[in-house]
């Protein structure tokens, strides 16, 4: 078994989509990004890649590459899972925390878990998604940005 950790941040701006954990969340602000700006998936990808010491999401999918412009981050996550499988690893469980002042994410958490489990091809009870505000402190609290943290456990299959 191996463990990995990931962290990601995106700035927020008005009039953009807010996509978190593969789910479009109704919001006045969304992520400024080269891809769809799904910080939860980006942190998760880095945790998975970190577990197997395969680098990070920026190395695999450079933001200078127009192929990834506006890309649905679930496609990136699927590619990471496939890459891990090539190395002989399957996912044990993952745990994600999203820090965002508003909107409240609670109503969307289970939809995110279901979507992420589907993309990774694992059971939903192996996917945890949590959300927190930062009590109006820092860039998340000022609603300037959103951050996400993730850990992942992977297991060797061969
Ligand atoms: Mg990112």
CSV table of C-alpha atoms and ligand atoms in Angstrom, one decimal:
chain,number,residue,atom,x,y,z
A,1,UNK,CA,0.0,0.0,0.0
A,2,UNK,CA,1.1,3.5,-0.7
A,3,UNK,CA,-0.3,6.9,0.2
A,4,UNK,CA,-0.3,10.2,-1.6
A,5,UNK,CA,-1.3,13.8,-0.9
A,6,UNK,CA,-2.5,16.6,-3.3
A,7,UNK,CA,-3.4,20.3,-3.0
A,8,UNK,CA,-4.8,22.8,-5.5
A,9,UNK,CA,-6.1,26.3,-5.6
A,10,UNK,CA,-8.0,28.3,-8.2
A,11,UNK,CA,-9.0,31.9,-8.3
A,12,UNK,CA,-12.7,32.7,-8.5
A,13,UNK,CA,-14.4,35.2,-10.8
A,14,UNK,CA,-17.9,36.2,-11.7
A,15,UNK,CA,-19.7,34.7,-14.6
A,16,UNK,CA,-17.6,31.4,-14.8
A,17,UNK,CA,-18.8,27.9,-14.1
A,18,UNK,CA,-18.0,26.4,-10.7
A,19,UNK,CA,-17.2,22.7,-11.2
A,20,UNK,CA,-16.2,20.7,-8.2
A,21,UNK,CA,-15.8,16.9,-7.9
A,22,UNK,CA,-17.1,16.5,-11.4
A,23,UNK,CA,-20.3,18.4,-10.6
A,24,UNK,CA,-21.4,21.8,-11.8
A,25,UNK,CA,-22.5,23.7,-8.7
A,26,UNK,CA,-24.9,26.7,-9.0
A,27,UNK,CA,-22.8,29.8,-8.1
A,28,UNK,CA,-22.3,33.4,-8.9
A,29,UNK,CA,-18.6,32.8,-9.2
A,30,UNK,CA,-16.5,30.1,-10.8
A,31,UNK,CA,-12.9,29.1,-11.3
A,32,UNK,CA,-10.4,30.9,-13.5
A,33,UNK,CA,-8.5,28.1,-15.1
A,34,UNK,CA,-7.0,26.5,-18.3
A,35,UNK,CA,-9.2,23.4,-17.7
A,36,UNK,CA,-12.7,23.5,-16.2
A,37,UNK,CA,-10.9,24.5,-12.9
A,38,UNK,CA,-12.1,21.5,-10.8
A,39,UNK,CA,-9.8,22.0,-7.8
A,40,UNK,CA,-11.2,18.9,-6.1
A,41,UNK,CA,-10.3,16.6,-9.0
A,42,UNK,CA,-6.9,18.4,-9.5
A,43,UNK,CA,-6.0,17.8,-5.8
A,44,UNK,CA,-7.2,14.2,-6.2
A,45,UNK,CA,-5.1,13.6,-9.3
A,46,UNK,CA,-2.0,14.9,-7.5
A,47,UNK,CA,-2.7,12.6,-4.5
A,48,UNK,CA,-3.0,9.6,-6.8
A,49,UNK,CA,0.1,10.5,-8.8
A,50,UNK,CA,1.9,11.3,-5.6
A,51,UNK,CA,1.1,7.8,-4.1
A,52,UNK,CA,3.0,6.2,-7.0
A,53,UNK,CA,5.6,9.0,-7.3
A,54,UNK,CA,4.5,9.7,-10.9
A,55,UNK,CA,4.9,13.5,-10.7
A,56,UNK,CA,1.9,15.8,-10.8
A,57,UNK,CA,-1.0,16.9,-12.9
A,58,UNK,CA,1.0,19.8,-14.4
A,59,UNK,CA,3.6,17.4,-15.7
A,60,UNK,CA,1.1,15.0,-17.2
A,61,UNK,CA,-1.2,17.6,-18.7
A,62,UNK,CA,0.7,20.9,-19.2
A,63,UNK,CA,-1.5,24.0,-19.1
A,64,UNK,CA,0.5,25.3,-22.0
A,65,UNK,CA,-1.0,22.5,-24.1
A,66,UNK,CA,-4.1,23.7,-26.0
A,67,UNK,CA,-5.4,20.1,-26.0
A,68,UNK,CA,-6.4,20.7,-22.3
A,69,UNK,CA,-8.1,24.1,-22.8
A,70,UNK,CA,-11.4,23.9,-21.0
A,71,UNK,CA,-11.1,20.2,-20.6
A,72,UNK,CA,-13.5,18.3,-18.4
A,73,UNK,CA,-11.3,17.3,-15.4
A,74,UNK,CA,-13.0,13.9,-15.1
A,75,UNK,CA,-11.2,13.0,-18.3
A,76,UNK,CA,-7.9,13.9,-16.7
A,77,UNK,CA,-8.8,11.8,-13.6
A,78,UNK,CA,-9.7,8.8,-15.7
A,79,UNK,CA,-6.3,9.1,-17.5
A,80,UNK,CA,-4.5,9.2,-14.1
A,81,UNK,CA,-6.4,6.1,-12.9
A,82,UNK,CA,-5.4,4.3,-16.1
A,83,UNK,CA,-1.8,5.4,-15.7
A,84,UNK,CA,-1.8,3.9,-12.1
A,85,UNK,CA,-3.3,0.7,-13.5
A,86,UNK,CA,-0.4,0.5,-16.0
A,87,UNK,CA,2.0,0.7,-13.1
A,88,UNK,CA,0.1,-2.1,-11.3
A,89,UNK,CA,-1.9,-0.1,-8.7
A,90,UNK,CA,-5.6,0.1,-7.9
A,91,UNK,CA,-7.2,2.8,-5.7
A,92,UNK,CA,-8.1,1.8,-2.1
A,93,UNK,CA,-9.8,4.9,-0.9
A,94,UNK,CA,-9.6,8.7,-1.4
A,95,UNK,CA,-10.5,11.6,0.9
A,96,UNK,CA,-11.0,15.2,-0.3
A,97,UNK,CA,-11.6,18.4,1.6
A,98,UNK,CA,-12.7,21.5,-0.3
A,99,UNK,CA,-12.3,24.9,1.3
A,100,UNK,CA,-14.8,27.5,0.0
A,101,UNK,CA,-16.7,30.3,1.7
A,102,UNK,CA,-19.8,30.1,-0.5
A,103,UNK,CA,-22.0,28.6,-1.9
A,104,UNK,CA,-22.7,25.8,0.6
A,105,UNK,CA,-21.6,22.5,-0.9
A,106,UNK,CA,-23.4,20.1,1.4
A,107,UNK,CA,-26.3,19.5,-1.0
A,108,UNK,CA,-23.8,18.5,-3.7
A,109,UNK,CA,-21.4,16.3,-1.8
A,110,UNK,CA,-23.1,12.9,-2.5
A,111,UNK,CA,-23.5,13.8,-6.2
A,112,UNK,CA,-19.7,14.5,-6.3
A,113,UNK,CA,-18.9,11.2,-4.5
A,114,UNK,CA,-21.1,9.2,-6.9
A,115,UNK,CA,-19.6,10.9,-9.9
A,116,UNK,CA,-16.0,10.5,-8.7
A,117,UNK,CA,-16.5,6.8,-7.8
A,118,UNK,CA,-18.0,6.3,-11.3
A,119,UNK,CA,-15.0,8.0,-13.0
A,120,UNK,CA,-12.4,6.1,-10.9
A,121,UNK,CA,-14.3,2.8,-11.2
A,122,UNK,CA,-14.5,2.2,-7.4
A,123,UNK,CA,-17.2,1.9,-4.8
A,124,UNK,CA,-18.8,5.1,-3.6
A,125,UNK,CA,-18.0,4.2,0.0
A,126,UNK,CA,-14.3,4.5,-0.9
A,127,UNK,CA,-14.8,8.1,-1.9
A,128,UNK,CA,-15.1,10.8,0.8
A,129,UNK,CA,-15.7,14.4,-0.1
A,130,UNK,CA,-15.9,17.0,2.7
A,131,UNK,CA,-16.4,20.8,2.5
A,132,UNK,CA,-15.4,23.5,4.9
A,133,UNK,CA,-15.5,27.3,5.0
A,134,UNK,CA,-12.4,29.1,6.4
A,135,UNK,CA,-14.5,31.2,8.8
A,136,UNK,CA,-14.1,34.2,6.4
A,137,UNK,CA,-10.3,34.1,6.8
A,138,UNK,CA,-7.8,34.0,4.0
A,139,UNK,CA,-8.4,34.0,0.3
A,140,UNK,CA,-11.1,31.4,0.5
A,141,UNK,CA,-12.9,33.4,3.2
A,142,UNK,CA,-12.7,36.6,1.1
A,143,UNK,CA,-14.2,34.6,-1.8
A,144,UNK,CA,-11.2,35.2,-3.9
A,145,UNK,CA,-10.5,31.6,-4.4
A,146,UNK,CA,-11.2,27.9,-3.7
A,147,UNK,CA,-8.7,25.3,-2.5
A,148,UNK,CA,-8.8,21.5,-2.1
A,149,UNK,CA,-6.8,18.9,-0.3
A,150,UNK,CA,-6.8,15.2,-1.0
A,151,UNK,CA,-5.2,12.0,0.2
A,152,UNK,CA,-5.3,8.7,-1.6
A,153,UNK,CA,-4.4,5.1,-0.7
A,154,UNK,CA,-3.4,2.9,-3.5
A,155,UNK,CA,-2.7,-0.9,-3.5
A,156,UNK,CA,-0.4,-2.9,-5.7
A,157,UNK,CA,-2.3,-5.5,-7.8
A,158,UNK,CA,0.6,-7.3,-9.3
B,1,LIG,MG1,-5.8,23.1,-10.9
